């Protein structure tokens, strides 16, 4: 090639090619930003809808609790208590669709769960002929006032557009930000003490599953990066019931991750990251088993042995699987770990070990005084037993009872019944609802 031709190429052709390449890269970047913005907009719309429905639930709870103070008919009283329990479940469901950067700050979630449990316990008390005391009435009035305050605050935030937008954003106010704030203050919620399940909330209990010496920030960061697979940034300390180091990560493509590691023992308390998948609906048995195996392998890798999968839900491109610890073949339903598996990448994208770390310890198991056959005789003749297991179920945060667990069917409906293994009484009953997103237990 002549010098003249080479000069022409260098002067005109190469700059043109470089310009074309630059335009191509710019167009790609614009497209990536647009896709990320589209995803963010869709996520924000989901959060806004859930937040609005949560606000409606809080108003409905206030309204129903107000009615409880006015009725005198036992049947109406029970119907209203059932409505409180239903609304509690609806509110918790809506909160599950919103970002939570740290489960230790979920006071509102804990309050709503305790409210539902309290209503359910009063229902059982009323059905058994128990008298509703003046203390119960006073507590209902306090609960009504708390729901009214919460509903007004959430409506104000909704109107002002102060909504969570995902990723590293915080939905519940962190403890170190709460010193000058009154909003959603758990101290203003009445303490629920009653003869029923979960009479004291878990935040007042000692974390039995946390042990070991205190670790430094670097060690905790290593644990967070081990589970996330990315370089995490220190986001601060949380001084909740289980003190933690908190970490976060974001990238330019909308990806994010959050993790909390206990300061004592360096244990993973909570981890959540963005999912790449978009699959919806319940998978086939073989596919569902694959997700359970992936989750179980990750739990074993993290040191959780003897875990047994219980129920699963499928939404937002992920499989959310609950695991319970076992001891000598007995299922420990207080010791739960929830695992999220991305259905696209088949990788674990979330873990919530709060219940496990609060509850897990070696139990002194009592011997069953009622045999399986004797327990089965207590079941309705209309039921068909499909499986049996022994389970330790919570009565209060400090008390558990050994039960025979029977999974049964009645026509097209499925149930789980718990028969007390010490006295043969029917301790609890749940109905299993098979939905498009998995199984619901109500």
Short mmCIF file of C-alpha atoms in Angstrom, two decimals:
data_model
loop_
_atom_site.label_atom_id
_atom_site.label_comp_id
_atom_site.label_asym_id
_atom_site.label_seq_id
_atom_site.Cartn_x
_atom_site.Cartn_y
_atom_site.Cartn_z
CA UNK A 1 0.00 0.00 0.00
CA UNK A 2 1.33 3.42 -0.96
CA UNK A 3 2.09 6.11 1.59
CA UNK A 4 -0.62 8.23 0.06
CA UNK A 5 -3.27 5.53 0.48
CA UNK A 6 -2.16 4.84 4.03
CA UNK A 7 -2.40 8.54 4.79
CA UNK A 8 -5.93 8.72 3.40
CA UNK A 9 -7.04 5.75 5.52
CA UNK A 10 -5.52 7.21 8.67
CA UNK A 11 -6.96 10.64 8.00
CA UNK A 12 -10.51 9.75 6.93
CA UNK A 13 -11.42 6.09 7.27
CA UNK A 14 -10.18 5.28 10.79
CA UNK A 15 -11.83 8.31 12.43
CA UNK A 16 -15.07 7.36 10.71
CA UNK A 17 -14.91 3.80 11.97
CA UNK A 18 -14.14 5.00 15.46
CA UNK A 19 -17.07 7.41 15.31
CA UNK A 20 -19.40 4.59 14.23
CA UNK A 21 -18.13 2.38 17.05
CA UNK A 22 -18.62 5.21 19.53
CA UNK A 23 -22.19 5.75 18.35
CA UNK A 24 -22.85 2.01 18.70
CA UNK A 25 -21.54 1.95 22.27
CA UNK A 26 -23.58 5.04 23.13
CA UNK A 27 -26.77 3.50 21.72
CA UNK A 28 -26.11 0.33 23.71
CA UNK A 29 -25.62 2.34 26.89
CA UNK A 30 -28.83 4.30 26.27
CA UNK A 31 -30.72 1.03 25.73
CA UNK A 32 -29.30 -0.46 28.94
CA UNK A 33 -30.29 2.63 30.91
CA UNK A 34 -33.78 2.53 29.41
CA UNK A 35 -34.20 -1.13 30.30
CA UNK A 36 -32.98 -0.49 33.85
CA UNK A 37 -35.35 2.47 34.18
CA UNK A 38 -38.23 0.39 32.83
CA UNK A 39 -37.52 -2.32 35.39
CA UNK A 40 -37.28 0.23 38.17
CA UNK A 41 -40.56 1.85 37.13
CA UNK A 42 -42.34 -1.51 37.17
CA UNK A 43 -40.91 -2.36 40.60
CA UNK A 44 -41.91 1.04 41.99
CA UNK A 45 -45.46 0.54 40.69
CA UNK A 46 -45.62 -2.79 42.53
CA UNK A 47 -44.37 -1.16 45.74
CA UNK A 48 -46.88 1.69 45.41
CA UNK A 49 -49.78 -0.74 44.94
CA UNK A 50 -48.72 -2.85 47.92
CA UNK A 51 -48.22 0.27 50.06
CA UNK A 52 -51.69 1.54 49.16
CA UNK A 53 -53.29 -1.80 49.95
CA UNK A 54 -51.40 -1.93 53.26
CA UNK A 55 -52.83 1.47 54.13
CA UNK A 56 -56.34 0.23 53.30
CA UNK A 57 -55.78 -2.83 55.52
CA UNK A 58 -54.75 -0.59 58.43
CA UNK A 59 -57.91 1.49 58.07
CA UNK A 60 -60.02 -1.67 57.88
CA UNK A 61 -58.31 -3.01 61.02
CA UNK A 62 -59.13 0.21 62.86
CA UNK A 63 -62.74 -0.01 61.69
CA UNK A 64 -63.16 -3.67 62.66
CA UNK A 65 -61.53 -3.21 66.07
CA UNK A 66 -63.92 -0.29 66.69
CA UNK A 67 -66.88 -2.55 65.93
CA UNK A 68 -65.57 -5.09 68.44
CA UNK A 69 -66.02 -2.52 71.19
CA UNK A 70 -69.67 -2.04 70.24
CA UNK A 71 -71.08 -5.54 69.66
CA UNK A 72 -72.67 -7.73 72.32
CA UNK A 73 -73.62 -10.79 70.28
CA UNK A 74 -71.09 -13.65 70.75
CA UNK A 75 -71.51 -14.71 67.11
CA UNK A 76 -70.79 -11.20 65.82
CA UNK A 77 -67.83 -10.95 68.17
CA UNK A 78 -66.29 -14.11 66.70
CA UNK A 79 -66.98 -12.98 63.12
CA UNK A 80 -65.25 -9.65 63.75
CA UNK A 81 -62.25 -11.33 65.38
CA UNK A 82 -61.93 -13.57 62.33
CA UNK A 83 -62.00 -10.45 60.15
CA UNK A 84 -59.15 -8.94 62.19
CA UNK A 85 -57.14 -12.14 61.68
CA UNK A 86 -57.82 -12.07 57.93
CA UNK A 87 -56.84 -8.42 57.60
CA UNK A 88 -53.66 -9.08 59.56
CA UNK A 89 -52.68 -11.75 57.04
CA UNK A 90 -53.50 -9.40 54.15
CA UNK A 91 -51.34 -6.63 55.64
CA UNK A 92 -48.38 -8.98 56.17
CA UNK A 93 -48.76 -10.22 52.60
CA UNK A 94 -48.63 -6.66 51.27
CA UNK A 95 -45.54 -5.91 53.34
CA UNK A 96 -43.81 -8.94 51.82
CA UNK A 97 -43.96 -7.22 48.41
CA UNK A 98 -42.02 -4.19 49.65
CA UNK A 99 -38.25 -3.84 50.11
CA UNK A 100 -36.94 -4.40 53.62
CA UNK A 101 -33.27 -3.65 54.03
CA UNK A 102 -33.10 -5.30 57.42
CA UNK A 103 -35.58 -7.60 59.13
CA UNK A 104 -34.54 -6.38 62.60
CA UNK A 105 -36.33 -3.08 61.88
CA UNK A 106 -39.65 -4.66 60.86
CA UNK A 107 -41.57 -3.49 63.93
CA UNK A 108 -44.74 -2.91 61.95
CA UNK A 109 -44.66 -6.44 60.58
CA UNK A 110 -44.21 -7.85 64.09
CA UNK A 111 -47.06 -5.73 65.45
CA UNK A 112 -49.48 -6.82 62.70
CA UNK A 113 -48.58 -10.50 63.22
CA UNK A 114 -49.09 -10.20 66.97
CA UNK A 115 -52.41 -8.43 66.40
CA UNK A 116 -53.63 -11.30 64.21
CA UNK A 117 -52.47 -13.91 66.72
CA UNK A 118 -54.21 -12.02 69.52
CA UNK A 119 -57.50 -11.92 67.61
CA UNK A 120 -57.19 -15.62 66.83
CA UNK A 121 -56.57 -16.45 70.49
CA UNK A 122 -59.63 -14.41 71.54
CA UNK A 123 -61.67 -16.32 68.96
CA UNK A 124 -60.65 -19.66 70.48
CA UNK A 125 -61.36 -18.29 73.94
CA UNK A 126 -64.86 -17.14 72.94
CA UNK A 127 -65.70 -20.42 71.18
CA UNK A 128 -64.72 -22.37 74.30
CA UNK A 129 -67.05 -20.25 76.43
CA UNK A 130 -64.40 -18.00 77.91
CA UNK A 131 -65.38 -14.56 79.19
CA UNK A 132 -63.98 -11.49 77.47
CA UNK A 133 -62.49 -9.44 80.28
CA UNK A 134 -62.17 -5.70 80.73
CA UNK A 135 -58.46 -6.11 80.07
CA UNK A 136 -59.29 -7.59 76.67
CA UNK A 137 -61.56 -4.63 75.93
CA UNK A 138 -58.88 -2.15 76.98
CA UNK A 139 -56.32 -3.90 74.76
CA UNK A 140 -58.68 -3.85 71.77
CA UNK A 141 -59.14 -0.10 72.27
CA UNK A 142 -55.37 0.43 72.35
CA UNK A 143 -54.97 -1.68 69.22
CA UNK A 144 -57.67 0.36 67.47
CA UNK A 145 -55.89 3.62 68.33
CA UNK A 146 -52.53 2.23 67.13
CA UNK A 147 -54.04 1.12 63.81
CA UNK A 148 -55.70 4.52 63.37
CA UNK A 149 -52.36 6.29 63.92
CA UNK A 150 -50.51 3.95 61.57
CA UNK A 151 -53.15 4.23 58.85
CA UNK A 152 -53.04 8.04 58.94
CA UNK A 153 -49.23 8.08 58.80
CA UNK A 154 -49.10 5.67 55.88
CA UNK A 155 -51.77 7.58 53.97
CA UNK A 156 -49.74 10.76 54.47
CA UNK A 157 -46.63 9.06 53.08
CA UNK A 158 -48.62 7.67 50.17
CA UNK A 159 -50.04 11.10 49.34
CA UNK A 160 -46.61 12.71 49.60
CA UNK A 161 -45.03 10.03 47.42
CA UNK A 162 -42.64 8.94 50.17
CA UNK A 163 -42.55 5.33 49.03
CA UNK A 164 -39.81 2.67 49.09
CA UNK A 165 -38.15 2.21 45.71
CA UNK A 166 -36.23 -1.01 46.23
CA UNK A 167 -32.59 -2.03 46.28
CA UNK A 168 -30.77 -0.47 49.16
CA UNK A 169 -33.69 1.79 50.12
CA UNK A 170 -35.13 1.35 53.58
CA UNK A 171 -38.83 0.77 54.14
CA UNK A 172 -38.85 0.50 57.91
CA UNK A 173 -36.92 3.20 59.76
CA UNK A 174 -33.54 2.00 60.99
CA UNK A 175 -32.96 2.04 64.73
CA UNK A 176 -30.25 4.72 64.59
CA UNK A 177 -32.61 6.99 62.62
CA UNK A 178 -35.51 6.54 65.01
CA UNK A 179 -34.20 8.54 67.95
CA UNK A 180 -35.92 11.74 66.82
CA UNK A 181 -38.93 10.09 65.17
CA UNK A 182 -42.24 8.93 66.59
CA UNK A 183 -43.53 7.21 63.46
CA UNK A 184 -44.33 3.51 63.86
CA UNK A 185 -42.66 3.49 67.30
CA UNK A 186 -43.04 -0.04 68.65
CA UNK A 187 -43.04 1.34 72.19
CA UNK A 188 -46.45 2.90 71.47
CA UNK A 189 -47.98 -0.45 70.53
CA UNK A 190 -49.75 -2.28 73.38
CA UNK A 191 -48.03 -5.39 74.66
CA UNK A 192 -50.18 -8.39 73.81
CA UNK A 193 -50.36 -10.87 76.68
CA UNK A 194 -52.96 -13.59 76.39
CA UNK A 195 -53.46 -17.30 76.76
CA UNK A 196 -52.56 -18.27 73.20
CA UNK A 197 -49.78 -18.54 70.66
CA UNK A 198 -47.01 -15.96 70.57
CA UNK A 199 -48.13 -14.06 73.65
CA UNK A 200 -44.82 -12.22 73.72
CA UNK A 201 -43.22 -11.02 70.52
CA UNK A 202 -39.87 -12.42 69.49
CA UNK A 203 -38.06 -9.12 69.92
CA UNK A 204 -38.21 -9.63 73.71
CA UNK A 205 -36.53 -13.01 73.59
CA UNK A 206 -32.89 -13.93 73.82
CA UNK A 207 -31.46 -15.08 70.50
CA UNK A 208 -30.76 -18.70 71.44
CA UNK A 209 -29.15 -19.63 68.14
CA UNK A 210 -26.46 -16.93 68.28
CA UNK A 211 -23.21 -17.96 69.91
CA UNK A 212 -19.48 -17.42 69.67
CA UNK A 213 -17.20 -14.45 70.16
CA UNK A 214 -17.69 -11.05 68.57
CA UNK A 215 -16.27 -10.66 65.07
CA UNK A 216 -14.85 -7.54 63.49
CA UNK A 217 -16.27 -5.68 60.52
CA UNK A 218 -13.81 -7.18 58.03
CA UNK A 219 -14.74 -10.73 59.01
CA UNK A 220 -18.44 -9.93 58.67
CA UNK A 221 -17.82 -8.31 55.29
CA UNK A 222 -16.11 -11.48 54.12
CA UNK A 223 -19.19 -13.49 55.10
CA UNK A 224 -21.45 -11.06 53.22
CA UNK A 225 -19.30 -11.22 50.10
CA UNK A 226 -19.11 -15.01 50.31
CA UNK A 227 -22.88 -15.33 50.08
CA UNK A 228 -23.40 -12.50 47.57
CA UNK A 229 -20.43 -13.13 45.26
CA UNK A 230 -19.81 -9.36 44.90
CA UNK A 231 -17.80 -6.67 46.69
CA UNK A 232 -20.08 -5.31 49.41
CA UNK A 233 -19.98 -1.83 50.94
CA UNK A 234 -20.34 -1.27 54.67
CA UNK A 235 -23.77 0.31 55.32
CA UNK A 236 -23.63 0.68 59.10
CA UNK A 237 -24.44 -1.15 62.33
CA UNK A 238 -27.86 -2.23 63.55
CA UNK A 239 -28.41 -2.40 67.30
CA UNK A 240 -31.58 -4.49 67.28
CA UNK A 241 -32.32 -7.63 69.23
CA UNK A 242 -29.55 -9.29 67.22
CA UNK A 243 -26.83 -6.64 66.63
CA UNK A 244 -25.41 -6.81 63.11
CA UNK A 245 -23.02 -5.36 60.59
CA UNK A 246 -24.98 -4.33 57.48
CA UNK A 247 -23.68 -4.29 53.91
CA UNK A 248 -25.05 -3.28 50.50
CA UNK A 249 -24.18 -3.34 46.80
CA UNK A 250 -25.56 -1.71 43.66
CA UNK A 251 -24.49 -1.57 40.03
CA UNK A 252 -25.36 0.51 36.96
CA UNK A 253 -27.67 -2.17 35.57
CA UNK A 254 -30.13 -2.11 38.44
CA UNK A 255 -28.55 -4.99 40.32
CA UNK A 256 -28.42 -4.79 44.11
CA UNK A 257 -27.70 -6.88 47.17
CA UNK A 258 -28.04 -6.47 50.94
CA UNK A 259 -26.70 -8.56 53.79
CA UNK A 260 -26.67 -8.46 57.59
CA UNK A 261 -24.15 -10.47 59.60
CA UNK A 262 -24.38 -10.90 63.37
CA UNK A 263 -21.67 -9.20 65.36
CA UNK A 264 -21.62 -12.15 67.75
CA UNK A 265 -20.48 -15.26 65.95
CA UNK A 266 -20.42 -13.72 62.46
CA UNK A 267 -23.60 -15.52 61.35
CA UNK A 268 -25.64 -14.60 58.30
CA UNK A 269 -28.93 -13.15 59.54
CA UNK A 270 -30.34 -11.79 56.29
CA UNK A 271 -29.39 -11.65 52.62
CA UNK A 272 -31.32 -10.45 49.60
CA UNK A 273 -30.34 -9.62 46.02
CA UNK A 274 -32.02 -8.83 42.72
CA UNK A 275 -33.39 -11.77 40.74
CA UNK A 276 -32.84 -12.09 37.01
CA UNK A 277 -35.73 -14.44 36.31
CA UNK A 278 -39.33 -13.57 35.48
CA UNK A 279 -40.99 -16.99 35.73
CA UNK A 280 -44.36 -17.07 37.46
CA UNK A 281 -46.56 -19.84 38.76
CA UNK A 282 -46.05 -23.16 40.45
CA UNK A 283 -43.52 -25.43 38.69
CA UNK A 284 -43.79 -29.17 38.16
CA UNK A 285 -42.68 -31.53 40.92
CA UNK A 286 -39.29 -32.25 39.34
CA UNK A 287 -38.49 -28.56 38.86
CA UNK A 288 -39.73 -27.74 42.37
CA UNK A 289 -37.50 -30.47 43.82
CA UNK A 290 -34.53 -28.96 41.97
CA UNK A 291 -35.07 -25.63 43.72
CA UNK A 292 -35.42 -27.35 47.10
CA UNK A 293 -32.15 -29.22 46.50
CA UNK A 294 -30.36 -25.97 45.56
CA UNK A 295 -31.63 -24.24 48.69
CA UNK A 296 -30.78 -27.18 50.93
CA UNK A 297 -27.24 -27.38 49.52
CA UNK A 298 -26.70 -23.70 50.31
CA UNK A 299 -27.99 -24.17 53.86
CA UNK A 300 -25.59 -27.06 54.41
CA UNK A 301 -22.78 -24.93 53.01
CA UNK A 302 -23.65 -22.27 55.61
CA UNK A 303 -23.66 -24.85 58.42
CA UNK A 304 -27.39 -25.57 58.72
CA UNK A 305 -27.71 -29.32 59.14
CA UNK A 306 -30.83 -31.44 59.50
CA UNK A 307 -33.12 -28.96 57.73
CA UNK A 308 -36.37 -30.12 56.17
CA UNK A 309 -38.35 -28.21 53.53
CA UNK A 310 -41.94 -27.43 54.47
CA UNK A 311 -43.78 -25.09 52.09
CA UNK A 312 -42.88 -23.08 49.00
CA UNK A 313 -44.19 -20.08 47.07
CA UNK A 314 -43.31 -19.04 43.52
CA UNK A 315 -43.52 -15.43 42.38
CA UNK A 316 -41.40 -12.64 40.88
CA UNK A 317 -39.08 -15.12 39.17
CA UNK A 318 -38.07 -16.81 42.43
CA UNK A 319 -38.90 -19.88 44.50
CA UNK A 320 -39.32 -19.01 48.19
CA UNK A 321 -38.84 -22.15 50.26
CA UNK A 322 -39.28 -22.53 54.01
CA UNK A 323 -37.04 -24.94 55.91
CA UNK A 324 -37.44 -26.12 59.51
CA UNK A 325 -34.76 -27.66 61.69
CA UNK A 326 -35.21 -31.22 62.96
CA UNK A 327 -34.03 -33.05 66.07
CA UNK A 328 -34.23 -36.84 66.30
CA UNK A 329 -36.81 -36.83 63.51
CA UNK A 330 -39.01 -34.20 65.17
CA UNK A 331 -39.74 -31.07 63.12
CA UNK A 332 -38.92 -27.86 65.04
CA UNK A 333 -41.35 -25.35 63.57
CA UNK A 334 -39.92 -22.42 65.54
CA UNK A 335 -36.50 -22.88 63.91
CA UNK A 336 -37.28 -21.64 60.40
CA UNK A 337 -35.03 -20.43 57.60
CA UNK A 338 -36.52 -18.94 54.44
CA UNK A 339 -34.53 -19.29 51.19
CA UNK A 340 -35.09 -17.52 47.85
CA UNK A 341 -33.87 -19.27 44.66
CA UNK A 342 -33.67 -17.39 41.34
CA UNK A 343 -35.46 -19.64 38.85
CA UNK A 344 -33.48 -18.17 35.93
CA UNK A 345 -29.95 -18.57 37.29
CA UNK A 346 -30.78 -21.41 39.72
CA UNK A 347 -28.80 -19.61 42.41
CA UNK A 348 -29.79 -18.62 45.94
CA UNK A 349 -30.67 -14.92 45.94
CA UNK A 350 -32.06 -14.52 49.45
CA UNK A 351 -31.92 -15.99 52.97
CA UNK A 352 -33.81 -14.98 56.13
CA UNK A 353 -32.52 -16.81 59.21
CA UNK A 354 -34.03 -14.57 61.89
CA UNK A 355 -36.49 -17.13 63.30
CA UNK A 356 -33.81 -19.81 63.38
CA UNK A 357 -31.29 -17.63 65.19
CA UNK A 358 -33.87 -16.57 67.76
CA UNK A 359 -35.15 -20.07 68.48
CA UNK A 360 -32.57 -22.75 67.70
CA UNK A 361 -31.19 -24.70 70.61
CA UNK A 362 -30.98 -28.34 71.67
CA UNK A 363 -34.34 -29.39 73.09
CA UNK A 364 -34.93 -31.73 76.01
CA UNK A 365 -37.55 -33.82 74.25
CA UNK A 366 -40.34 -35.39 76.30
CA UNK A 367 -41.68 -38.82 75.44
CA UNK A 368 -45.05 -38.92 73.72
CA UNK A 369 -47.75 -40.22 76.07
CA UNK A 370 -50.22 -40.59 73.20
CA UNK A 371 -49.36 -43.02 70.40
CA UNK A 372 -49.87 -42.28 66.72
CA UNK A 373 -52.84 -44.65 66.64
CA UNK A 374 -54.45 -43.01 69.65
CA UNK A 375 -53.88 -39.56 68.16
CA UNK A 376 -55.34 -40.63 64.82
CA UNK A 377 -58.46 -41.83 66.61
CA UNK A 378 -59.05 -38.20 67.66
CA UNK A 379 -59.37 -37.12 64.03
CA UNK A 380 -62.69 -36.75 62.28
CA UNK A 381 -63.89 -39.89 60.49
CA UNK A 382 -64.37 -37.72 57.41
CA UNK A 383 -60.63 -37.19 57.01
CA UNK A 384 -58.22 -39.35 55.03
CA UNK A 385 -54.72 -39.36 56.51
CA UNK A 386 -51.96 -38.94 53.93
CA UNK A 387 -48.90 -38.61 56.13
CA UNK A 388 -47.76 -38.41 59.75
CA UNK A 389 -44.82 -36.74 61.49
CA UNK A 390 -43.82 -35.63 64.96
CA UNK A 391 -43.50 -31.90 65.42
CA UNK A 392 -42.67 -29.40 68.14
CA UNK A 393 -44.95 -26.40 67.63
CA UNK A 394 -44.82 -23.06 69.48
CA UNK A 395 -47.47 -22.18 72.05
CA UNK A 396 -45.67 -19.07 73.32
CA UNK A 397 -42.16 -17.87 72.46
CA UNK A 398 -40.98 -19.65 75.60
CA UNK A 399 -43.19 -22.73 75.32
CA UNK A 400 -43.53 -25.51 72.76
CA UNK A 401 -45.63 -28.64 72.70
CA UNK A 402 -44.91 -32.00 71.10
CA UNK A 403 -47.61 -32.98 68.61
CA UNK A 404 -48.57 -35.60 66.09
CA UNK A 405 -48.79 -33.87 62.72
CA UNK A 406 -51.34 -35.36 60.32
CA UNK A 407 -51.68 -34.20 56.73
CA UNK A 408 -55.17 -35.13 55.61
CA UNK A 409 -57.69 -34.67 52.83
CA UNK A 410 -61.45 -34.23 52.83
CA UNK A 411 -62.72 -34.47 49.28
CA UNK A 412 -60.72 -31.93 47.29
CA UNK A 413 -59.56 -30.03 50.39
CA UNK A 414 -56.32 -30.58 52.31
CA UNK A 415 -55.64 -29.99 56.00
CA UNK A 416 -52.90 -30.26 58.62
CA UNK A 417 -53.95 -31.19 62.13
CA UNK A 418 -51.83 -31.21 65.28
CA UNK A 419 -52.80 -33.57 68.10
CA UNK A 420 -51.07 -32.94 71.44
CA UNK A 421 -48.80 -35.95 72.07
CA UNK A 422 -49.15 -35.57 75.85
CA UNK A 423 -52.91 -35.31 76.34
CA UNK A 424 -54.47 -36.15 72.95
CA UNK A 425 -56.20 -32.79 72.52
CA UNK A 426 -56.53 -31.17 69.11
CA UNK A 427 -53.93 -28.41 69.37
CA UNK A 428 -54.17 -26.72 65.97
CA UNK A 429 -55.66 -27.11 62.50
CA UNK A 430 -54.67 -25.50 59.20
CA UNK A 431 -56.17 -25.64 55.75
CA UNK A 432 -53.78 -25.98 52.81
CA UNK A 433 -54.68 -23.92 49.76
CA UNK A 434 -53.02 -24.93 46.50
CA UNK A 435 -52.68 -21.74 44.47
CA UNK A 436 -50.94 -20.85 41.23
CA UNK A 437 -48.04 -19.53 43.31
CA UNK A 438 -47.62 -22.59 45.56
CA UNK A 439 -49.20 -23.64 48.84
CA UNK A 440 -50.82 -21.36 51.38
CA UNK A 441 -51.53 -22.51 54.93
CA UNK A 442 -54.39 -20.71 56.66
#
